[in-house]
Amino acid sequence: MTIAAVLHGVSCVQAWYYFNHQSDRWPIKSLVAAVMIFDTVHQALITHTVYSYTVTNWGNPIILDSLVWSLLVEVLFNGLTALLVQSFLTMRVWRLSSHNFLLTGFTGLLVVAEFACVIAFTGASLGLKTFSRLANLEALSITVNALAAAGDVLIAATLCTILHRSRTGFHRSDTMINKLILFSVNTGFLTSLCAVGSLISIVVAGHTFLYIAFFFCIGRLYTNSLLATLNARKMIRGSAGGIHSTSDNFSFSLRDLPKTGTVNSSRRPTNISIKIDTTKEFATDRDSDQEIDNDKTMHCTATHMVMQAQSTEIIRQYMEREGCAV
C-alpha cells in the first residue's frame, strides 16, 4: 500500500502539471479527470482495507481469514482505470494504423474482455466472506491478469511497429521516431511488467497475498503512464526542434504544420504526390546530358519530399494535442 500511495502522489503531481500546462480539448481533460477520480477512490479503498486489518482489528487473528468489503470493491476501480487508459491507447493504434479494423478490433477485444472479467470477479466475490472461499475464483483472477498483460504488450508492440515502418532514412526524422518508439516502450513496459508479476505470483503462490501487492500498484502505473504520455509531448517537441531533410533543396519542420483541429483520415488523401513542371531548351549534346542529370536530381528531391512528408505526418498524428492520439 505504501508504494501505491507514493505512486498516487506522483500521479497527483503529474495531474496538477497537466491541467496547468496543457491545452487539450475537453474530451482528453475529462479522461484525465475520470482516471484521477477512479485512482483516488481506489487508493482510499485499499487504505481502508489495510486500516481494518492492522488497526481496527489489531490483535484479532481471526479476522485475517475474513474479507473486508473494500478489498473486493477496489478491483472494480482498478479495472475502470485500466479500461480508460487502454481504450485511449487503442484509439491511438486506430489512428496511426490508418484505421486498421482487424488490429484495432483485436486490441479492443482484449481491453473489453479484461473489464468484463473484472466485473464478473467483483460480482462473484462480493457474496464471499473468507479468503478460503475467494480462492475458488483463482481462475478468473488469472484471466484478468493475463488479458491485462496481453493488451499492454500488444499495444506497445503495435505502436513501435507502426513508428518503425515510418522511417525514411533521414537522420533527424528517424531520431525523432526512435524517441517516440522508446517512449512507447517505456510507457507500456511498467504496466506489462506489473501485470505479468501479478500473473506469475498468483499462479506460483496463489495461496499467499503476494499477488495483491502487484495488483494494488497496477492502477497507479496506468494513471502515471497516461499522464506521462500527455505531459511529455512538449518536451519531445522541444527536443526535436524541427525536422529537416538532408537535401539542400528542401527542409520540412513540424512547426510549419497546423496544430489545431483533429486529423480526419477520411478527408486526408492517403497518398502524397508532387508534380514538377519544367521547361528547358538545349542545343548541344553536352547540355543534353546536363538536362538528364537535372531531371534525375529533381526526381530524387521530389521523392525525398514525399518520404519526409509521410514520415512527418505519422509523427504529427502521434504528437497531436487535441485529438485522441497524443
mmCIF file of C-alpha atoms in Angstrom:
data_model
loop_
_atom_site.group_PDB
_atom_site.id
_atom_site.type_symbol
_atom_site.label_atom_id
_atom_site.label_comp_id
_atom_site.label_asym_id
_atom_site.label_seq_id
_atom_site.Cartn_x
_atom_site.Cartn_y
_atom_site.Cartn_z
ATOM 1 C CA MET A 1 0.000 0.000 0.000
ATOM 2 C CA THR A 2 2.904 2.347 0.722
ATOM 3 C CA ILE A 3 4.245 2.029 -2.819
ATOM 4 C CA ALA A 4 0.755 2.557 -4.209
ATOM 5 C CA ALA A 5 0.379 5.698 -2.076
ATOM 6 C CA VAL A 6 3.709 7.065 -3.316
ATOM 7 C CA LEU A 7 2.715 6.410 -6.931
ATOM 8 C CA HIS A 8 -0.616 8.118 -6.282
ATOM 9 C CA GLY A 9 1.275 11.165 -5.051
ATOM 10 C CA VAL A 10 3.326 11.152 -8.240
ATOM 11 C CA SER A 11 0.163 10.946 -10.343
ATOM 12 C CA CYS A 12 -1.336 13.885 -8.412
ATOM 13 C CA VAL A 13 1.728 15.990 -9.238
ATOM 14 C CA GLN A 14 1.512 14.961 -12.874
ATOM 15 C CA ALA A 15 -2.200 15.792 -12.948
ATOM 16 C CA TRP A 16 -1.517 19.239 -11.494
ATOM 17 C CA TYR A 17 1.124 19.830 -14.167
ATOM 18 C CA TYR A 18 -1.209 18.604 -16.895
ATOM 19 C CA PHE A 19 -4.116 20.879 -16.012
ATOM 20 C CA ASN A 20 -1.811 23.893 -15.652
ATOM 21 C CA HIS A 21 0.437 23.428 -18.680
ATOM 22 C CA GLN A 22 -1.526 21.517 -21.312
ATOM 23 C CA SER A 23 -4.264 22.926 -23.528
ATOM 24 C CA ASP A 24 -6.117 19.842 -24.731
ATOM 25 C CA ARG A 25 -9.795 19.846 -25.573
ATOM 26 C CA TRP A 26 -12.424 18.759 -23.064
ATOM 27 C CA PRO A 27 -12.588 15.022 -24.018
ATOM 28 C CA ILE A 28 -8.952 14.475 -23.060
ATOM 29 C CA LYS A 29 -9.259 16.601 -19.936
ATOM 30 C CA SER A 30 -12.373 14.664 -18.944
ATOM 31 C CA LEU A 31 -10.469 11.425 -19.450
ATOM 32 C CA VAL A 32 -7.670 12.594 -17.168
ATOM 33 C CA ALA A 33 -10.158 13.771 -14.541
ATOM 34 C CA ALA A 34 -12.037 10.447 -14.590
ATOM 35 C CA VAL A 35 -8.813 8.447 -14.313
ATOM 36 C CA MET A 36 -7.690 10.546 -11.343
ATOM 37 C CA ILE A 37 -11.061 10.129 -9.625
ATOM 38 C CA PHE A 38 -11.015 6.344 -10.040
ATOM 39 C CA ASP A 39 -7.387 6.207 -8.909
ATOM 40 C CA THR A 40 -8.107 8.287 -5.815
ATOM 41 C CA VAL A 41 -11.137 6.156 -4.874
ATOM 42 C CA HIS A 42 -9.002 3.045 -5.306
ATOM 43 C CA GLN A 43 -6.333 4.482 -3.002
ATOM 44 C CA ALA A 44 -8.988 5.257 -0.391
ATOM 45 C CA LEU A 45 -10.359 1.703 -0.605
ATOM 46 C CA ILE A 46 -7.013 -0.048 -0.151
ATOM 47 C CA THR A 47 -6.204 2.342 2.719
ATOM 48 C CA HIS A 48 -9.471 1.305 4.375
ATOM 49 C CA THR A 49 -8.547 -2.356 3.830
ATOM 50 C CA VAL A 50 -5.133 -2.049 5.453
ATOM 51 C CA TYR A 51 -6.531 0.061 8.299
ATOM 52 C CA SER A 52 -9.238 -2.517 9.009
ATOM 53 C CA TYR A 53 -6.754 -5.383 9.284
ATOM 54 C CA THR A 54 -3.914 -3.602 11.076
ATOM 55 C CA VAL A 55 -5.649 -1.007 13.292
ATOM 56 C CA THR A 56 -9.350 -1.700 13.794
ATOM 57 C CA ASN A 57 -8.805 -5.443 14.343
ATOM 58 C CA TRP A 58 -5.376 -5.263 15.937
ATOM 59 C CA GLY A 59 -4.705 -8.375 17.983
ATOM 60 C CA ASN A 60 -7.598 -10.285 16.424
ATOM 61 C CA PRO A 61 -6.025 -13.046 14.268
ATOM 62 C CA ILE A 62 -9.422 -14.498 13.367
ATOM 63 C CA ILE A 63 -10.157 -11.508 11.127
ATOM 64 C CA LEU A 64 -7.211 -12.414 8.876
ATOM 65 C CA ASP A 65 -9.293 -15.045 7.092
ATOM 66 C CA SER A 66 -12.257 -12.706 6.676
ATOM 67 C CA LEU A 67 -12.777 -10.495 3.643
ATOM 68 C CA VAL A 68 -13.179 -6.744 4.037
ATOM 69 C CA TRP A 69 -15.646 -5.285 1.540
ATOM 70 C CA SER A 70 -13.205 -2.590 0.396
ATOM 71 C CA LEU A 71 -10.700 -5.242 -0.691
ATOM 72 C CA LEU A 72 -13.256 -6.573 -3.165
ATOM 73 C CA VAL A 73 -14.641 -3.269 -4.426
ATOM 74 C CA GLU A 74 -11.169 -1.881 -5.191
ATOM 75 C CA VAL A 75 -10.848 -4.428 -8.003
ATOM 76 C CA LEU A 76 -13.646 -2.663 -9.887
ATOM 77 C CA PHE A 77 -11.983 0.759 -9.700
ATOM 78 C CA ASN A 78 -8.668 -0.721 -10.767
ATOM 79 C CA GLY A 79 -10.484 -2.166 -13.756
ATOM 80 C CA LEU A 80 -12.100 1.172 -14.597
ATOM 81 C CA THR A 81 -8.717 2.886 -14.615
ATOM 82 C CA ALA A 82 -7.257 0.194 -16.873
ATOM 83 C CA LEU A 83 -10.277 0.397 -19.197
ATOM 84 C CA LEU A 84 -9.934 4.146 -19.743
ATOM 85 C CA VAL A 85 -6.167 4.168 -20.240
ATOM 86 C CA GLN A 86 -6.074 1.118 -22.519
ATOM 87 C CA SER A 87 -9.005 2.492 -24.539
ATOM 88 C CA PHE A 88 -7.087 5.742 -25.020
ATOM 89 C CA LEU A 89 -4.056 3.809 -26.286
ATOM 90 C CA THR A 90 -6.263 1.652 -28.506
ATOM 91 C CA MET A 91 -7.609 4.797 -30.164
ATOM 92 C CA ARG A 92 -4.040 5.825 -30.827
ATOM 93 C CA VAL A 93 -3.446 2.473 -32.540
ATOM 94 C CA TRP A 94 -6.615 3.034 -34.602
ATOM 95 C CA ARG A 95 -5.444 6.399 -35.853
ATOM 96 C CA LEU A 96 -1.808 5.562 -36.521
ATOM 97 C CA SER A 97 -2.631 2.271 -38.250
ATOM 98 C CA SER A 98 -4.795 4.110 -40.811
ATOM 99 C CA HIS A 99 -7.989 2.657 -39.329
ATOM 100 C CA ASN A 100 -6.926 -0.982 -39.348
ATOM 101 C CA PHE A 101 -10.125 -2.723 -38.225
ATOM 102 C CA LEU A 102 -8.546 -6.122 -37.578
ATOM 103 C CA LEU A 103 -5.669 -4.869 -35.453
ATOM 104 C CA THR A 104 -7.688 -2.310 -33.523
ATOM 105 C CA GLY A 105 -10.596 -4.703 -33.114
ATOM 106 C CA PHE A 106 -8.396 -7.405 -31.592
ATOM 107 C CA THR A 107 -6.775 -4.901 -29.240
ATOM 108 C CA GLY A 108 -10.164 -3.532 -28.222
ATOM 109 C CA LEU A 109 -11.444 -7.059 -27.671
ATOM 110 C CA LEU A 110 -8.672 -7.720 -25.145
ATOM 111 C CA VAL A 111 -9.471 -4.478 -23.316
ATOM 112 C CA VAL A 112 -13.215 -5.152 -23.159
ATOM 113 C CA ALA A 113 -12.695 -8.795 -22.181
ATOM 114 C CA GLU A 114 -10.423 -7.746 -19.326
ATOM 115 C CA PHE A 115 -13.018 -5.324 -17.954
ATOM 116 C CA ALA A 116 -15.786 -7.912 -18.345
ATOM 117 C CA CYS A 117 -13.738 -10.347 -16.258
ATOM 118 C CA VAL A 118 -13.182 -7.627 -13.654
ATOM 119 C CA ILE A 119 -16.936 -7.077 -13.375
ATOM 120 C CA ALA A 120 -17.522 -10.826 -13.130
ATOM 121 C CA PHE A 121 -14.868 -11.187 -10.432
ATOM 122 C CA THR A 122 -16.262 -8.283 -8.396
ATOM 123 C CA GLY A 123 -19.828 -9.542 -8.645
ATOM 124 C CA ALA A 124 -18.893 -13.089 -7.686
ATOM 125 C CA SER A 125 -16.628 -12.085 -4.804
ATOM 126 C CA LEU A 126 -18.985 -9.677 -3.042
ATOM 127 C CA GLY A 127 -21.014 -12.577 -1.705
ATOM 128 C CA LEU A 128 -17.958 -14.294 -0.194
ATOM 129 C CA LYS A 129 -16.861 -13.896 3.411
ATOM 130 C CA THR A 130 -13.478 -15.636 3.680
ATOM 131 C CA PHE A 131 -10.230 -15.877 1.716
ATOM 132 C CA SER A 132 -10.609 -19.637 1.518
ATOM 133 C CA ARG A 133 -13.819 -19.128 -0.475
ATOM 134 C CA LEU A 134 -12.185 -16.436 -2.582
ATOM 135 C CA ALA A 135 -9.601 -18.991 -3.718
ATOM 136 C CA ASN A 136 -12.339 -20.561 -5.848
ATOM 137 C CA LEU A 137 -12.112 -17.521 -8.134
ATOM 138 C CA GLU A 138 -8.417 -18.037 -8.825
ATOM 139 C CA ALA A 139 -9.014 -18.945 -12.488
ATOM 140 C CA LEU A 140 -10.942 -15.715 -13.050
ATOM 141 C CA SER A 141 -8.223 -13.694 -11.367
ATOM 142 C CA ILE A 142 -5.586 -15.337 -13.586
ATOM 143 C CA THR A 143 -7.653 -14.467 -16.658
ATOM 144 C CA VAL A 144 -7.839 -10.799 -15.656
ATOM 145 C CA ASN A 145 -4.074 -10.526 -15.242
ATOM 146 C CA ALA A 146 -3.357 -12.474 -18.441
ATOM 147 C CA LEU A 147 -5.629 -10.220 -20.504
ATOM 148 C CA ALA A 148 -4.088 -7.097 -18.949
ATOM 149 C CA ALA A 149 -0.566 -8.248 -19.795
ATOM 150 C CA ALA A 150 -1.543 -9.301 -23.327
ATOM 151 C CA GLY A 151 -3.279 -5.986 -24.019
ATOM 152 C CA ASP A 152 -0.365 -3.875 -22.783
ATOM 153 C CA VAL A 153 2.226 -5.855 -24.745
ATOM 154 C CA LEU A 154 0.132 -5.774 -27.926
ATOM 155 C CA ILE A 155 -0.440 -2.014 -27.751
ATOM 156 C CA ALA A 156 3.240 -1.246 -27.146
ATOM 157 C CA ALA A 157 4.387 -3.645 -29.890
ATOM 158 C CA THR A 158 1.876 -2.243 -32.387
ATOM 159 C CA LEU A 159 2.876 1.377 -31.798
ATOM 160 C CA CYS A 160 6.569 0.510 -32.090
ATOM 161 C CA THR A 161 5.968 -1.390 -35.327
ATOM 162 C CA ILE A 162 3.967 1.451 -36.899
ATOM 163 C CA LEU A 163 6.592 4.005 -35.963
ATOM 164 C CA HIS A 164 9.450 1.786 -37.136
ATOM 165 C CA ARG A 165 7.834 1.314 -40.542
ATOM 166 C CA SER A 166 7.529 5.081 -40.960
ATOM 167 C CA ARG A 167 11.318 5.527 -41.060
ATOM 168 C CA THR A 168 12.596 7.376 -44.121
ATOM 169 C CA GLY A 169 16.357 7.314 -43.787
ATOM 170 C CA PHE A 170 16.545 10.991 -42.847
ATOM 171 C CA HIS A 171 18.701 11.341 -39.767
ATOM 172 C CA ARG A 172 16.637 13.826 -37.761
ATOM 173 C CA SER A 173 13.221 12.382 -38.532
ATOM 174 C CA ASP A 174 14.497 8.885 -37.735
ATOM 175 C CA THR A 175 15.945 10.207 -34.480
ATOM 176 C CA MET A 176 12.541 11.656 -33.612
ATOM 177 C CA ILE A 177 10.861 8.336 -34.417
ATOM 178 C CA ASN A 178 13.409 6.486 -32.273
ATOM 179 C CA LYS A 179 12.474 8.718 -29.334
ATOM 180 C CA LEU A 180 8.782 8.007 -29.862
ATOM 181 C CA ILE A 181 9.459 4.264 -30.055
ATOM 182 C CA LEU A 182 11.475 4.366 -26.845
ATOM 183 C CA PHE A 183 8.751 6.382 -25.123
ATOM 184 C CA SER A 184 6.048 3.935 -26.272
ATOM 185 C CA VAL A 185 8.047 1.014 -24.903
ATOM 186 C CA ASN A 186 8.701 2.740 -21.580
ATOM 187 C CA THR A 187 5.063 3.732 -21.004
ATOM 188 C CA GLY A 188 3.844 0.185 -21.639
ATOM 189 C CA PHE A 189 6.727 -1.666 -20.008
ATOM 190 C CA LEU A 190 5.905 -0.994 -16.352
ATOM 191 C CA THR A 191 2.209 -1.834 -16.648
ATOM 192 C CA SER A 192 3.049 -5.016 -18.575
ATOM 193 C CA LEU A 193 5.714 -5.976 -16.045
ATOM 194 C CA CYS A 194 3.347 -5.415 -13.127
ATOM 195 C CA ALA A 195 0.573 -7.438 -14.805
ATOM 196 C CA VAL A 196 2.984 -10.271 -15.569
ATOM 197 C CA GLY A 197 4.309 -10.143 -11.992
ATOM 198 C CA SER A 198 0.781 -10.401 -10.630
ATOM 199 C CA LEU A 199 0.017 -13.255 -13.017
ATOM 200 C CA ILE A 200 3.137 -15.234 -12.077
ATOM 201 C CA SER A 201 2.663 -14.695 -8.350
ATOM 202 C CA ILE A 202 -0.952 -15.844 -8.388
ATOM 203 C CA VAL A 203 -0.056 -18.950 -10.396
ATOM 204 C CA VAL A 204 3.045 -19.884 -8.383
ATOM 205 C CA ALA A 205 1.955 -18.675 -4.940
ATOM 206 C CA GLY A 206 -1.788 -18.237 -5.166
ATOM 207 C CA HIS A 207 -2.247 -19.228 -1.509
ATOM 208 C CA THR A 208 -0.285 -16.141 -0.417
ATOM 209 C CA PHE A 209 -1.070 -12.437 -0.713
ATOM 210 C CA LEU A 210 1.951 -11.686 -2.890
ATOM 211 C CA TYR A 211 -0.162 -11.005 -5.983
ATOM 212 C CA ILE A 212 -2.146 -8.347 -4.105
ATOM 213 C CA ALA A 213 0.986 -6.171 -3.889
ATOM 214 C CA PHE A 214 1.230 -6.105 -7.696
ATOM 215 C CA PHE A 215 -2.488 -5.603 -8.163
ATOM 216 C CA PHE A 216 -2.563 -2.636 -5.772
ATOM 217 C CA CYS A 217 0.081 -0.858 -7.880
ATOM 218 C CA ILE A 218 -1.057 -1.615 -11.418
ATOM 219 C CA GLY A 219 -3.768 1.058 -11.392
ATOM 220 C CA ARG A 220 -1.209 3.683 -10.319
ATOM 221 C CA LEU A 221 1.066 2.645 -13.170
ATOM 222 C CA TYR A 222 -1.769 3.029 -15.687
ATOM 223 C CA THR A 223 -2.518 6.514 -14.379
ATOM 224 C CA ASN A 224 1.109 7.634 -14.395
ATOM 225 C CA SER A 225 1.599 6.108 -17.840
ATOM 226 C CA LEU A 226 -1.284 8.165 -19.258
ATOM 227 C CA LEU A 227 -0.180 11.396 -17.598
ATOM 228 C CA ALA A 228 3.458 10.899 -18.596
ATOM 229 C CA THR A 229 2.361 10.355 -22.192
ATOM 230 C CA LEU A 230 0.363 13.579 -22.218
ATOM 231 C CA ASN A 231 2.879 15.713 -20.342
ATOM 232 C CA ALA A 232 5.907 14.601 -22.358
ATOM 233 C CA ARG A 233 4.622 15.998 -25.655
ATOM 234 C CA LYS A 234 6.073 19.480 -25.189
ATOM 235 C CA MET A 235 9.411 18.039 -24.142
ATOM 236 C CA ILE A 236 9.559 15.790 -27.203
ATOM 237 C CA ARG A 237 8.580 18.662 -29.496
ATOM 238 C CA GLY A 238 11.221 20.853 -27.903
ATOM 239 C CA SER A 239 13.942 18.236 -28.215
ATOM 240 C CA ALA A 240 13.049 17.765 -31.873
ATOM 241 C CA GLY A 241 13.459 21.454 -32.609
ATOM 242 C CA GLY A 242 12.189 20.911 -36.139
ATOM 243 C CA ILE A 243 12.787 18.049 -38.522
ATOM 244 C CA HIS A 244 14.850 18.850 -41.607
ATOM 245 C CA SER A 245 15.731 16.744 -44.566
ATOM 246 C CA THR A 246 19.321 16.096 -45.618
ATOM 247 C CA SER A 247 18.669 17.665 -49.015
ATOM 248 C CA ASP A 248 19.939 21.190 -49.552
ATOM 249 C CA ASN A 249 16.911 21.972 -51.682
ATOM 250 C CA PHE A 250 14.191 21.138 -49.173
ATOM 251 C CA SER A 251 13.542 21.452 -45.453
ATOM 252 C CA PHE A 252 10.471 20.432 -43.514
ATOM 253 C CA SER A 253 9.602 21.416 -39.948
ATOM 254 C CA LEU A 254 6.949 20.186 -37.561
ATOM 255 C CA ARG A 255 6.417 23.792 -36.566
ATOM 256 C CA ASP A 256 5.059 24.513 -40.052
ATOM 257 C CA LEU A 257 2.190 22.083 -39.581
ATOM 258 C CA PRO A 258 -1.167 23.311 -38.252
ATOM 259 C CA LYS A 259 -1.661 22.481 -34.578
ATOM 260 C CA THR A 260 -5.401 22.995 -34.355
ATOM 261 C CA GLY A 261 -8.151 20.598 -35.203
ATOM 262 C CA THR A 262 -8.259 16.837 -35.293
ATOM 263 C CA VAL A 263 -6.747 14.870 -38.091
ATOM 264 C CA ASN A 264 -9.503 13.275 -40.124
ATOM 265 C CA SER A 265 -8.193 10.377 -42.156
ATOM 266 C CA SER A 266 -11.356 10.204 -44.230
ATOM 267 C CA ARG A 267 -10.753 13.700 -45.560
ATOM 268 C CA ARG A 268 -6.998 13.472 -45.989
ATOM 269 C CA PRO A 269 -5.642 11.734 -49.101
ATOM 270 C CA THR A 270 -3.723 8.607 -48.337
ATOM 271 C CA ASN A 271 -1.018 9.328 -50.915
ATOM 272 C CA ILE A 272 1.010 12.462 -51.390
ATOM 273 C CA SER A 273 2.026 13.424 -54.904
ATOM 274 C CA ILE A 274 4.215 16.261 -56.076
ATOM 275 C CA LYS A 275 4.159 17.486 -59.643
ATOM 276 C CA ILE A 276 7.074 19.457 -61.032
ATOM 277 C CA ASP A 277 6.743 21.123 -64.442
ATOM 278 C CA THR A 278 9.913 22.321 -66.117
ATOM 279 C CA THR A 279 10.661 23.959 -69.426
ATOM 280 C CA LYS A 280 14.139 23.532 -70.918
ATOM 281 C CA GLU A 281 15.762 24.459 -74.195
ATOM 282 C CA PHE A 282 19.206 23.000 -75.016
ATOM 283 C CA ALA A 283 21.246 22.920 -78.208
ATOM 284 C CA THR A 284 24.371 20.845 -77.605
ATOM 285 C CA ASP A 285 24.923 17.188 -76.651
ATOM 286 C CA ARG A 286 26.742 18.238 -73.509
ATOM 287 C CA ASP A 287 23.762 20.355 -72.494
ATOM 288 C CA SER A 288 21.511 17.373 -73.190
ATOM 289 C CA ASP A 289 23.496 15.299 -70.706
ATOM 290 C CA GLN A 290 23.197 18.135 -68.215
ATOM 291 C CA GLU A 291 19.431 18.111 -68.734
ATOM 292 C CA ILE A 292 19.263 14.389 -67.846
ATOM 293 C CA ASP A 293 21.298 14.996 -64.693
ATOM 294 C CA ASN A 294 18.994 17.862 -63.695
ATOM 295 C CA ASP A 295 15.911 15.692 -64.214
ATOM 296 C CA LYS A 296 17.404 12.945 -62.026
ATOM 297 C CA THR A 297 18.251 15.450 -59.302
ATOM 298 C CA MET A 298 14.757 16.939 -59.377
ATOM 299 C CA HIS A 299 13.159 13.482 -59.254
ATOM 300 C CA CYS A 300 15.334 12.499 -56.288
ATOM 301 C CA THR A 301 14.446 15.715 -54.462
ATOM 302 C CA ALA A 302 10.729 15.171 -55.104
ATOM 303 C CA THR A 303 10.989 11.603 -53.799
ATOM 304 C CA HIS A 304 12.720 12.845 -50.659
ATOM 305 C CA MET A 305 9.952 15.397 -50.163
ATOM 306 C CA VAL A 306 7.267 12.716 -50.375
ATOM 307 C CA MET A 307 9.048 10.396 -47.939
ATOM 308 C CA GLN A 308 9.709 13.213 -45.495
ATOM 309 C CA ALA A 309 6.105 14.441 -45.650
ATOM 310 C CA GLN A 310 4.747 10.947 -44.994
ATOM 311 C CA SER A 311 7.098 10.438 -42.036
ATOM 312 C CA THR A 312 6.223 13.836 -40.608
ATOM 313 C CA GLU A 313 2.506 13.091 -40.938
ATOM 314 C CA ILE A 314 2.936 9.955 -38.786
ATOM 315 C CA ILE A 315 4.814 11.965 -36.177
ATOM 316 C CA ARG A 316 2.202 14.730 -36.260
ATOM 317 C CA GLN A 317 -0.611 12.243 -35.617
ATOM 318 C CA TYR A 318 1.344 10.743 -32.726
ATOM 319 C CA MET A 319 2.053 14.125 -31.192
ATOM 320 C CA GLU A 320 -1.333 15.706 -31.892
ATOM 321 C CA ARG A 321 -2.657 17.678 -28.956
ATOM 322 C CA GLU A 322 -6.374 17.954 -29.500
ATOM 323 C CA GLY A 323 -7.389 14.536 -30.808
ATOM 324 C CA CYS A 324 -7.500 11.176 -29.144
ATOM 325 C CA ALA A 325 -3.950 10.483 -30.238
ATOM 326 C CA VAL A 326 -1.130 12.153 -28.463
#
